[in-house]
Tab-separated table of C-alpha atoms in Angstrom:
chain	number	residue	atom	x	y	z
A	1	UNK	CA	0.000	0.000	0.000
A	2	UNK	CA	1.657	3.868	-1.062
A	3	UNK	CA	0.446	6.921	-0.365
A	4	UNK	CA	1.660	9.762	-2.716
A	5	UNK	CA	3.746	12.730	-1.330
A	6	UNK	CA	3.621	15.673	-3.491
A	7	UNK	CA	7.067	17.930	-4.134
A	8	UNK	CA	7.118	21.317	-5.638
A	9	UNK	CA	9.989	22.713	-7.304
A	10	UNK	CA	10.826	25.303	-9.300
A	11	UNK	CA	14.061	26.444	-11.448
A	12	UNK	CA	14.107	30.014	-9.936
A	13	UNK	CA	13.612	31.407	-6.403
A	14	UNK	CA	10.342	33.223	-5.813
A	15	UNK	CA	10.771	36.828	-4.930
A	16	UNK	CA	9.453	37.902	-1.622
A	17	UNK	CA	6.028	39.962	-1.929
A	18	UNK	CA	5.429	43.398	-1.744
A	19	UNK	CA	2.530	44.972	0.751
A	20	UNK	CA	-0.683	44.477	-0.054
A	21	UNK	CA	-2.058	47.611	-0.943
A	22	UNK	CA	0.792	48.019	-4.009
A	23	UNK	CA	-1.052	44.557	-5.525
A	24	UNK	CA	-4.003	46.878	-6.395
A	25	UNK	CA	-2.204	49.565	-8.316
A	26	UNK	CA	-4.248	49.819	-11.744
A	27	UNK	CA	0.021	50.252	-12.861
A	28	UNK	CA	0.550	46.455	-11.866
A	29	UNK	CA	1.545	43.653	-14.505
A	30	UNK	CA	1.006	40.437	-14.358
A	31	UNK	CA	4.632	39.568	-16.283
A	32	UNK	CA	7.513	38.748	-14.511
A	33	UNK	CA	11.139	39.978	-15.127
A	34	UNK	CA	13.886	37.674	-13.339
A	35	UNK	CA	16.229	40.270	-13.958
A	36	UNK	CA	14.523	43.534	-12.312
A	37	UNK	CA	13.385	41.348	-9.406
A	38	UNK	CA	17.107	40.250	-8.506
A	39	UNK	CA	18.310	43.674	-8.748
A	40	UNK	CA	15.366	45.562	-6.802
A	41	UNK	CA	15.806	42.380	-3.781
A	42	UNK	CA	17.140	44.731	-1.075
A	43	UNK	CA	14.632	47.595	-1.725
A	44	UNK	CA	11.931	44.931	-1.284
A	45	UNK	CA	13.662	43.868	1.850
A	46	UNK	CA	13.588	47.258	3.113
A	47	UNK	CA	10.019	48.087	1.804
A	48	UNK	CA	8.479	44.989	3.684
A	49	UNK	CA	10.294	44.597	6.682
A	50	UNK	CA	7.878	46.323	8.740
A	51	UNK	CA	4.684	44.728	7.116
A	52	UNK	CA	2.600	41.622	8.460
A	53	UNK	CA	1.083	39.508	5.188
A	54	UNK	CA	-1.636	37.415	5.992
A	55	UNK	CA	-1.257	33.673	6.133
A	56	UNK	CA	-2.693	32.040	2.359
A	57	UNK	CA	-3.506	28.664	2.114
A	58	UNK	CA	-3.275	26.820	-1.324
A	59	UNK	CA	-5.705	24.616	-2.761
A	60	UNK	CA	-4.318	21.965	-5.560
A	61	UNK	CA	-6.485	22.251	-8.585
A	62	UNK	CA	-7.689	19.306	-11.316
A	63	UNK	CA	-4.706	20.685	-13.268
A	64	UNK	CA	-0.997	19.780	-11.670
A	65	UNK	CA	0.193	23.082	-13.854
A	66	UNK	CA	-2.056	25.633	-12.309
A	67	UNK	CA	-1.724	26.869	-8.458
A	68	UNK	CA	-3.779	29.436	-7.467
A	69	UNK	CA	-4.520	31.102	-3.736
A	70	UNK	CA	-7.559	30.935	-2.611
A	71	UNK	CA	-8.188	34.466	-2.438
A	72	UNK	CA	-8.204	35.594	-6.189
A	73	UNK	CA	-5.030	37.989	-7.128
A	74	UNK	CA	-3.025	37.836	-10.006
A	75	UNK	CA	-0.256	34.736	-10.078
A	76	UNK	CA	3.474	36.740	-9.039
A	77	UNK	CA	5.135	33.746	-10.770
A	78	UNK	CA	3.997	33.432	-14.941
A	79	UNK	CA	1.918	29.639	-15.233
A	80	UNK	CA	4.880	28.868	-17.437
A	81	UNK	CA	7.891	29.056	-15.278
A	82	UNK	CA	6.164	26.038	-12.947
A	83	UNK	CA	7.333	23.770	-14.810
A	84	UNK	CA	8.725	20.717	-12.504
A	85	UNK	CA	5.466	18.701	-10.987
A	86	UNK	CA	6.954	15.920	-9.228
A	87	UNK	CA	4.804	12.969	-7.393
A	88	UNK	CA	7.295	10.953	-5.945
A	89	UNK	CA	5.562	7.441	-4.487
A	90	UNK	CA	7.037	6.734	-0.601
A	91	UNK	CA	6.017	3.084	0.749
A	92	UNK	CA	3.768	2.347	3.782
A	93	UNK	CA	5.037	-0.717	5.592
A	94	UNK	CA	2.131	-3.243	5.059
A	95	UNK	CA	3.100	-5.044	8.472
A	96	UNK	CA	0.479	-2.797	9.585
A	97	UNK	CA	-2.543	-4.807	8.479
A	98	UNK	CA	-0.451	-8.043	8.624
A	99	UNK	CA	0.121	-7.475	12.348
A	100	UNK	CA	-3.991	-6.631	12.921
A	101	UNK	CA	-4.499	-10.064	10.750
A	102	UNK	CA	-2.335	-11.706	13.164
A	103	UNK	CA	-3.492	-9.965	16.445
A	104	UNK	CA	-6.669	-11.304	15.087
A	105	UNK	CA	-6.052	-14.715	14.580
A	106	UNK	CA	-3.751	-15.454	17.992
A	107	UNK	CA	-7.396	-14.294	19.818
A	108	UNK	CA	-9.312	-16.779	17.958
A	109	UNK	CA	-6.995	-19.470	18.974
A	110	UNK	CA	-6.857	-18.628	21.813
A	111	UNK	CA	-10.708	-18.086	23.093
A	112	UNK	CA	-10.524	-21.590	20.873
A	113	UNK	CA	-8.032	-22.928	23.623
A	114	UNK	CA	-10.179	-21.882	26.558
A	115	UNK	CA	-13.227	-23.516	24.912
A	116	UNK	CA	-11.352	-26.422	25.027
A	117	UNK	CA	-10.009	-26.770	27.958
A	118	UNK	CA	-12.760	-25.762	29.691
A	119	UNK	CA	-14.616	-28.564	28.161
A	120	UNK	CA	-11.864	-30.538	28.833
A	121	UNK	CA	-11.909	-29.743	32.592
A	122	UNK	CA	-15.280	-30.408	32.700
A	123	UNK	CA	-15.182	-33.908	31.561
A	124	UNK	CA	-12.536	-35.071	33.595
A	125	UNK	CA	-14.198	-33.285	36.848
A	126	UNK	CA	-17.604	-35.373	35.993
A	127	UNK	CA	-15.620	-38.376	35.811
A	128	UNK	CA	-13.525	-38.216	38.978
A	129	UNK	CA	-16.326	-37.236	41.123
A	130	UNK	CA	-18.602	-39.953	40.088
A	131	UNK	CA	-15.901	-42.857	40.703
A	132	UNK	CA	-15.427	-41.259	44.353
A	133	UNK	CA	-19.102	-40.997	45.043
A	134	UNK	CA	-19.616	-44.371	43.960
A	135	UNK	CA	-17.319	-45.993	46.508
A	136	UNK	CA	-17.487	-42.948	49.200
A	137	UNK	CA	-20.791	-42.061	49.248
A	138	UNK	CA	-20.327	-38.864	51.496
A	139	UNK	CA	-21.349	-35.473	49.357
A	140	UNK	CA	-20.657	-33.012	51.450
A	141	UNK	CA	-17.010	-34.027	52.681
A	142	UNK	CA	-16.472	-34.291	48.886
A	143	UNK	CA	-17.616	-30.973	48.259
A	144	UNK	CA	-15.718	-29.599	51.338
A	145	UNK	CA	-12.474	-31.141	49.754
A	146	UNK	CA	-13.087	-29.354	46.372
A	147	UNK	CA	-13.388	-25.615	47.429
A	148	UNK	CA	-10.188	-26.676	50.141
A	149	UNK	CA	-8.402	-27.277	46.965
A	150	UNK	CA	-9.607	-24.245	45.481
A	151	UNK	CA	-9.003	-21.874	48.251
A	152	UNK	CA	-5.298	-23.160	48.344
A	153	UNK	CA	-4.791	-22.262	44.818
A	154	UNK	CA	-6.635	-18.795	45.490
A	155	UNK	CA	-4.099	-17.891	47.835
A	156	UNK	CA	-1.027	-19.286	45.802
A	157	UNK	CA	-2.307	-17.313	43.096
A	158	UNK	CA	-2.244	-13.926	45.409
A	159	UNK	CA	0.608	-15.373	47.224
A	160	UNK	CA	2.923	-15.093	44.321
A	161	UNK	CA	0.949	-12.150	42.505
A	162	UNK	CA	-0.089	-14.242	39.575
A	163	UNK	CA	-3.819	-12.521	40.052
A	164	UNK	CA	-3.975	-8.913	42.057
A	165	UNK	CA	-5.055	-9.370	45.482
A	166	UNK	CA	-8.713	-7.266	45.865
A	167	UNK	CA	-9.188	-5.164	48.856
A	168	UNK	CA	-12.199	-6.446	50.241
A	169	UNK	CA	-14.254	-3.711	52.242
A	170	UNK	CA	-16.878	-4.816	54.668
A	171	UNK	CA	-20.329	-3.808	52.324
A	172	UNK	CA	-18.477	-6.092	49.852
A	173	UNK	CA	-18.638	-8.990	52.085
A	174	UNK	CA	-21.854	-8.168	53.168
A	175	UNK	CA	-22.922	-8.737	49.709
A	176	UNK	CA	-20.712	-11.523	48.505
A	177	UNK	CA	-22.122	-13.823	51.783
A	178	UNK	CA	-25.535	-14.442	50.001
A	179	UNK	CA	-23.747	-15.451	46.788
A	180	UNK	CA	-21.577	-17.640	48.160
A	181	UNK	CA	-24.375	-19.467	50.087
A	182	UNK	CA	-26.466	-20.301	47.394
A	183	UNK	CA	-22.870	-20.919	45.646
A	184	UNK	CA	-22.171	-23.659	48.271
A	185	UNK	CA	-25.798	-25.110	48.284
A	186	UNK	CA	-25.654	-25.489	44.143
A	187	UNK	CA	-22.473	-27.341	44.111
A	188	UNK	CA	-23.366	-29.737	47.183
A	189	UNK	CA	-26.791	-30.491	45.410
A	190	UNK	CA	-24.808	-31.170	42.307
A	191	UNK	CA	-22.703	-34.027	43.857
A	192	UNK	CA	-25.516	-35.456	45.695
A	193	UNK	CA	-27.314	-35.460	42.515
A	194	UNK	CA	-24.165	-37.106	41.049
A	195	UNK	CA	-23.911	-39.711	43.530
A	196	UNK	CA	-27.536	-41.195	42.858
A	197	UNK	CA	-27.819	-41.317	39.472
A	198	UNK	CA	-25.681	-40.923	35.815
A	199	UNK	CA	-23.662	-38.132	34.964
A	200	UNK	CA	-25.991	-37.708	31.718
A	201	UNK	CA	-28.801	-37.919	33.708
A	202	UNK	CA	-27.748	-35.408	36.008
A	203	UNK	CA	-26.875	-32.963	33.522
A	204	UNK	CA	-30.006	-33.528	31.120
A	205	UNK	CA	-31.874	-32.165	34.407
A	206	UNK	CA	-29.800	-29.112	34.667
A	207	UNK	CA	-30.569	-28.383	31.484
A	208	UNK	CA	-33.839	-26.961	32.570
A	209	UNK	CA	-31.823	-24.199	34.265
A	210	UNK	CA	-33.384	-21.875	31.809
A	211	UNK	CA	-36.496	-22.653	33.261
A	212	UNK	CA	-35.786	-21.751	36.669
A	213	UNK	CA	-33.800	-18.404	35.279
A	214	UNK	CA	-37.019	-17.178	33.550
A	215	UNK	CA	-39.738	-18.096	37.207
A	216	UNK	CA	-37.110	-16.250	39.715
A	217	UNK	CA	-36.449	-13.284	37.138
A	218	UNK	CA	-40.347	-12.805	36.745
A	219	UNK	CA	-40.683	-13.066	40.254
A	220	UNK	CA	-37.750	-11.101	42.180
A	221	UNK	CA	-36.622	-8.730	39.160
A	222	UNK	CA	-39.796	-8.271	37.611
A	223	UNK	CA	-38.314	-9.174	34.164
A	224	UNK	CA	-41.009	-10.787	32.061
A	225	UNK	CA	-40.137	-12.943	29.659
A	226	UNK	CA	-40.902	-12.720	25.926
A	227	UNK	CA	-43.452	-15.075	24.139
A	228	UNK	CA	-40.171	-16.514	22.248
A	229	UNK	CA	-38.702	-17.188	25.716
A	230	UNK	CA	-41.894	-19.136	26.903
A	231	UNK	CA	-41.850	-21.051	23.470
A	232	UNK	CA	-38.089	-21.989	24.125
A	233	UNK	CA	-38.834	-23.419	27.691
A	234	UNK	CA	-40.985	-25.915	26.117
A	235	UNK	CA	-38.952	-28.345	24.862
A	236	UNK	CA	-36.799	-28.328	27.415
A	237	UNK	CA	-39.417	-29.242	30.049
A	238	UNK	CA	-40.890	-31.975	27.639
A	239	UNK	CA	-37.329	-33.065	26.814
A	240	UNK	CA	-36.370	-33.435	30.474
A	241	UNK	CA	-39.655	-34.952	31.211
A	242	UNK	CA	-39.195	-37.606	28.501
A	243	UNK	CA	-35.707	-38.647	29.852
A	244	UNK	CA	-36.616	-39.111	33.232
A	245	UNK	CA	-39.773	-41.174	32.400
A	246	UNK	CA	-37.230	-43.731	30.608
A	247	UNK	CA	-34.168	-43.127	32.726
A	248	UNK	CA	-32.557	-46.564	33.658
A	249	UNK	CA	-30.773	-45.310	36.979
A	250	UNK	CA	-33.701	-42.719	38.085
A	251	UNK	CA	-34.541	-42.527	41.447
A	252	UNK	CA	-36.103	-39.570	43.318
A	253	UNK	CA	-33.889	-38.182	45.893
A	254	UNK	CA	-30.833	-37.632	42.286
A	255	UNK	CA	-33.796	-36.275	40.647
A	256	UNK	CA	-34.665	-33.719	43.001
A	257	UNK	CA	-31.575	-32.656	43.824
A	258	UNK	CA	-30.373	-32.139	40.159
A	259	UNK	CA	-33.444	-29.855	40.895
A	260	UNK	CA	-32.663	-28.216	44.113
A	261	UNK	CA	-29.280	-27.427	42.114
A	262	UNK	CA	-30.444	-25.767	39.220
A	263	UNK	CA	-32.899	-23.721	41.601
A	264	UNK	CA	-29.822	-22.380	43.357
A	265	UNK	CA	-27.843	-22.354	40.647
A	266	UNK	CA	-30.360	-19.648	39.145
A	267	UNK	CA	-30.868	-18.143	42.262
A	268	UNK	CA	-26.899	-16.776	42.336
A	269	UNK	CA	-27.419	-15.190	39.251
A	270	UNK	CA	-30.477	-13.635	40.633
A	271	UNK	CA	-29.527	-11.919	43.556
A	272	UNK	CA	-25.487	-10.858	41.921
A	273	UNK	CA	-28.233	-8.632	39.719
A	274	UNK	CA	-30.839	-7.865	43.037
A	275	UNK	CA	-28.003	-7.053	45.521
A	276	UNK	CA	-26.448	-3.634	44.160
A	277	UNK	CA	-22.913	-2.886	44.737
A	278	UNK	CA	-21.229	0.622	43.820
A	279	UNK	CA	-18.808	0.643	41.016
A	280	UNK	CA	-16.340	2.041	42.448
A	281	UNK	CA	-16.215	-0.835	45.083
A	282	UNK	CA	-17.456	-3.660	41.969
A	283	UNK	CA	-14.866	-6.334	41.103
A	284	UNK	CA	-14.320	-8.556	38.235
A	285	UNK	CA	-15.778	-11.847	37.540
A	286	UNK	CA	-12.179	-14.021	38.906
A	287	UNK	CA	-11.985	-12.319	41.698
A	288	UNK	CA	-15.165	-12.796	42.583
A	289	UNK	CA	-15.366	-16.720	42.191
A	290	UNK	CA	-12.189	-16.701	44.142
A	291	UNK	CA	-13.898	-14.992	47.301
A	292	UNK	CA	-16.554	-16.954	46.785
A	293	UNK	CA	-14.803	-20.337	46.891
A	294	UNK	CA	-13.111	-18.957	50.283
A	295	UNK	CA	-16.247	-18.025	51.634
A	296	UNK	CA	-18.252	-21.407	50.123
A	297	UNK	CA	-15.281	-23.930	52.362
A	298	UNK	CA	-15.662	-21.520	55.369
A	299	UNK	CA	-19.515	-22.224	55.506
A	300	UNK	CA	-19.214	-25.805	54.806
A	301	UNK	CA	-16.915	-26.997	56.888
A	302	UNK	CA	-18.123	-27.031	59.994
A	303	UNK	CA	-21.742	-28.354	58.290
A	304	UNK	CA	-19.662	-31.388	57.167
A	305	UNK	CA	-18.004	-32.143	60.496
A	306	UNK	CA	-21.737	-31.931	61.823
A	307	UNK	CA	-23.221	-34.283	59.210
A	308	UNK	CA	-20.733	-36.682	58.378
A	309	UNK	CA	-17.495	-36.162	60.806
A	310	UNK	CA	-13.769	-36.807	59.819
A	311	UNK	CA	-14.323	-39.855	57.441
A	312	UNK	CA	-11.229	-38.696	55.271
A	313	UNK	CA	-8.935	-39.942	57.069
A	314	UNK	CA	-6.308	-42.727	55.937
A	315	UNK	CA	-7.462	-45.238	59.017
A	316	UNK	CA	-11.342	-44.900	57.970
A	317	UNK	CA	-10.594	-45.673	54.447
A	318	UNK	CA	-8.885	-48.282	55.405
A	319	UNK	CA	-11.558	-49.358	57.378
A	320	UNK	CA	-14.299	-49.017	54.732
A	321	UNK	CA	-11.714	-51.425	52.330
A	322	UNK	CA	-10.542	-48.524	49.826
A	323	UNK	CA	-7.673	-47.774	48.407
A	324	UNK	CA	-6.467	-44.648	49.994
A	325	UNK	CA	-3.908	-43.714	47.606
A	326	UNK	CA	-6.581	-43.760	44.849
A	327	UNK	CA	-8.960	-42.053	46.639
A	328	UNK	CA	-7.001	-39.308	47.484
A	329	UNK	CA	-5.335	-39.066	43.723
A	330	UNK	CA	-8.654	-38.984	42.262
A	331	UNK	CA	-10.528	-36.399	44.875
A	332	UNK	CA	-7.669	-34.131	44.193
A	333	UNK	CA	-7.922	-34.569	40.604
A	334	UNK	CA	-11.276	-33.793	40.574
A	335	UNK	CA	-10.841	-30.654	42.565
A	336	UNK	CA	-8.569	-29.754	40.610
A	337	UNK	CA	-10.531	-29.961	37.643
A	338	UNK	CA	-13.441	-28.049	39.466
A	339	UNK	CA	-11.930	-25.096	40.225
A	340	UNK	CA	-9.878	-24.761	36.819
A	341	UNK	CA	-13.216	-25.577	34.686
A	342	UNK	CA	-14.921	-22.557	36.808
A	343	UNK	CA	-12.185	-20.355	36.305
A	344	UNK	CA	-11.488	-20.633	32.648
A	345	UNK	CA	-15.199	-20.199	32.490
A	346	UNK	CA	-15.018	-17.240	33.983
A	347	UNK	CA	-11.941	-16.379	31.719
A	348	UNK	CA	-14.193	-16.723	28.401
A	349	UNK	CA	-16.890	-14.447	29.927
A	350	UNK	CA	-14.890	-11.862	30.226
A	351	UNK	CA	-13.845	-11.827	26.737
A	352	UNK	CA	-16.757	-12.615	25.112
A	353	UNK	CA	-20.906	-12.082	25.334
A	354	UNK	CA	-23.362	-13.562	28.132
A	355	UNK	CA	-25.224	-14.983	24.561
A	356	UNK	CA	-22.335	-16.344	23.488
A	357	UNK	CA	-20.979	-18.246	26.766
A	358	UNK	CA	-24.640	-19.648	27.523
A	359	UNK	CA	-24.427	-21.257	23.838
A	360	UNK	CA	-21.096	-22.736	24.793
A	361	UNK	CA	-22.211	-23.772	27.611
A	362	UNK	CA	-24.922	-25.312	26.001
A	363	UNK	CA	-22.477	-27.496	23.704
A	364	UNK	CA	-20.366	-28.012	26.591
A	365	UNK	CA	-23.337	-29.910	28.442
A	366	UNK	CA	-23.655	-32.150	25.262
A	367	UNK	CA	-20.063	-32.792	25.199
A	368	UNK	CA	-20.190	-34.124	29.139
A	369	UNK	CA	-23.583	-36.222	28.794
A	370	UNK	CA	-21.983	-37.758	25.492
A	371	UNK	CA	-18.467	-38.475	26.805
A	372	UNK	CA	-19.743	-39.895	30.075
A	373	UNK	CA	-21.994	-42.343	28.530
A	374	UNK	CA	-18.935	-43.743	26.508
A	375	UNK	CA	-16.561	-43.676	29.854
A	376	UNK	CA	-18.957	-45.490	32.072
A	377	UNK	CA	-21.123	-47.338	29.373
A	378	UNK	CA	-24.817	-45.911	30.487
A	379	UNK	CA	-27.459	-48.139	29.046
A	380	UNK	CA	-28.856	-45.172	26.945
A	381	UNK	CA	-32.295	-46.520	24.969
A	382	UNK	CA	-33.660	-44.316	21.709
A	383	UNK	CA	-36.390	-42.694	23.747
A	384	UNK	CA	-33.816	-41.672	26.774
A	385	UNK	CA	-31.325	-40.641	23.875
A	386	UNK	CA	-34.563	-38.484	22.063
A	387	UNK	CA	-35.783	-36.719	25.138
A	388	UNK	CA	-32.013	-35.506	25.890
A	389	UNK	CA	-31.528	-34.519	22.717
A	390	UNK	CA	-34.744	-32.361	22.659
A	391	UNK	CA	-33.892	-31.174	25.759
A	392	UNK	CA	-30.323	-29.852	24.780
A	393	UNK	CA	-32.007	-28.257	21.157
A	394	UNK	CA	-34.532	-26.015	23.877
A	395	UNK	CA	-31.300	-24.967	25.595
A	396	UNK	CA	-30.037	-23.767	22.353
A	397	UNK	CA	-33.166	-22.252	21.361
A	398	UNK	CA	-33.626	-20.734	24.487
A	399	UNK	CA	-29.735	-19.220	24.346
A	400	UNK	CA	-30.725	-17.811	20.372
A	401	UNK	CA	-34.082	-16.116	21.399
A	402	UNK	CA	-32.948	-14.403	24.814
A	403	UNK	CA	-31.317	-11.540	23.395
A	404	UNK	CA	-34.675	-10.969	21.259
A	405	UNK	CA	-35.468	-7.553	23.156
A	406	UNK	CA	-39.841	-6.876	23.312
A	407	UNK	CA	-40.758	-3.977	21.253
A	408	UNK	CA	-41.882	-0.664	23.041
A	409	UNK	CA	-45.109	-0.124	23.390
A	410	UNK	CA	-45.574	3.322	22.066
A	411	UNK	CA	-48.215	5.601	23.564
């Protein structure tokens, strides 16, 4: 790409001007003598010393041979003697675009990186946690050993600065304590859930998140929903309804508390909009999850000594005929994987839109139900398989029509 720089030259100086008011003497010529003008120089010097000329901008016109002021007075140099036009052609580095093409495509890899390891994490967490609630059937130590995990890594992250530490002020923890209760109450319901019944199973009943999203909106923000919204949520009631009916490992107490998690689940994102927070005191979206996780092992802890007492040790394991080394590998694993798969999630939000994420989430959910019934070989029949899949396509729906904003009702 060039961009044209324009020189002028000329073969003979330009003379300076004389005051304005000898430019309107009827006497004046319009021809120009090289000769007289070299020899009167110094009585033109002397003549305008003293006078102030106003500043004349030129305008290029269609022709390259004419150059006129834009106020009209006779040319002081004859058309003729301009005789030397030259365009002379300077290049623009074209790394310039090159480097936007490139900044460009290292972004799409990389949101295409998070989207895959957060999928990744995801799968791997779902499969850890089911083969430790199958042979330690204790949720809520579980779930107490997964934000432990997590709040280490929070504070090795500010230990060693890899994420700024916030400055927490007491209305901020005031109004982070509600979130992280509901917070704690949605992941415990989730592993009990997970510890009843399959990992498809579980999930194809959090699908109808959306469902819950739309009844505690309506109710607590006042946010109706749009007749394309309603029409969304029906598939995914029917679909959900239609698995469970021919779900081989349904029982009630995994069904309800799939339900119990998606009602929680739904009510976080309902009162981060209800409780209001100033902006100069908000926080971003990581930070956040990490107080929350700190908070969320805090509450639970002593709940879990209550309900189930220390059964993590190495002598109760033991005792119960496990293999402690496995159990402990795989529980860390899986913790592991939970708090990473939450805070890459977290990472994509921030760099893309709500619409967006909820559609990847969407896939995401597919991707776990499919890969779980292939780990643990779930006897899946057509009409199970159908009702999931119709299901899933209302989640979709649902994630397409949501940003369809009601027209205003003019008066």
């Amino acid at each position: 790409m060039q961009s044209a720089a324009f020189t002028f030259s000329s073969s003979h100086s330009v003379p300076l001007l004389k005051p304005r008011r000898s430019l309107v003497n009827n006497s004046f010529t319009a021809r120009f003598d090289p000769i007289r003008a070299s020899s009167r120089r110094q009585d033109l010097e002397a003549s305008t010393s003293n006078v102030v000329f106003p500043r004349r901008s030129w305008s290029l016109p269609s022709s390259p041979s004419l150059l006129r002021p834009w106020n009209p007075l006779p040319p002081l140099v004859s058309e003729t003697k301009i005789d030397r036009f030259e365009v002379r052609a300077t290049a623009v580095p074209e790394s310039a675009g090159e480097g936007e093409k490139s900044n460009s495509l290292t972004k799409t890899l990389e949101l295409g990186l998070l989207f895959g390891l957060w999928y990744l994490f995801n799968i791997y967490f779902n499969i850890y946690n089911k083969q430790i609630l199958k042979v330690y059937p204790y949720p809520v130590t579980v779930t107490v050993v997964q934000f432990a995990v997590g709040t280490v890594l929070v504070i090795l992250m500010w230990t060693f600065n890899l994420y700024k530490r916030p400055k927490i002020s007491g209305a901020q923890l005031a109004a982070i304590v509600p979130l992280a209760m509901v917070h704690t109450l949605g992941n415990l319901f989730t592993n009990m859930s997970l510890g009843k019944v399959a990992v498809s199973f579980t999930h194809t009943i959090k699908a109808m998140e959306p469902f819950f999203s739309v009844i505690l909106s309506a109710m607590f923000l006042g946010e109706l929903p749009t007749i394309w919204v309603v029409g969304s949520l029906l598939p995914i009631v029917g679909g959900v309804a239609l698995a469970s009916a021919t779900e081989a490992s349904f029982n009630w107490a995994g069904f309800w508390s799939a339900m119990a998690s998606n009602l929680t689940n739904q009510s976080r994102n309902v009162l981060s909009k209800k409780v209001m927070v100033k902006k100069e005191e908000s926080m971003d979206n990581i930070t956040l999850f990490s107080i929350i996780t700190i908070m969320s092992f805090i509450l639970l802890a002593p709940v879990s000594l209550f309900m189930e007492g220390v059964k993590f040790t190495p002598a109760y394991l033991q005792s119960a005929g496990l293999n402690v080394k496995e159990v402990y590998i795989r529980s860390l694993l899986a913790a592991l994987c939970f708090h990473a798969y939450q805070q890459v999630s977290y990472m994509i939000l921030q760099r893309v839109s709500p619409v967006t994420h909820s559609v990847g989430n969407c896939v995401k959910r597919v991707v776990v139900i499919v890969s779980s019934v292939l780990f643990f070989q779930t006897p899946v029949s057509p009409i199970n398989s159908l009702g999931t899949g119709i299901a899933l396509a209302g989640v979709f729906l649902y994630s397409r029509v949501k940003r369809i904003k009601p027209k205003p009702k003019t008066a």
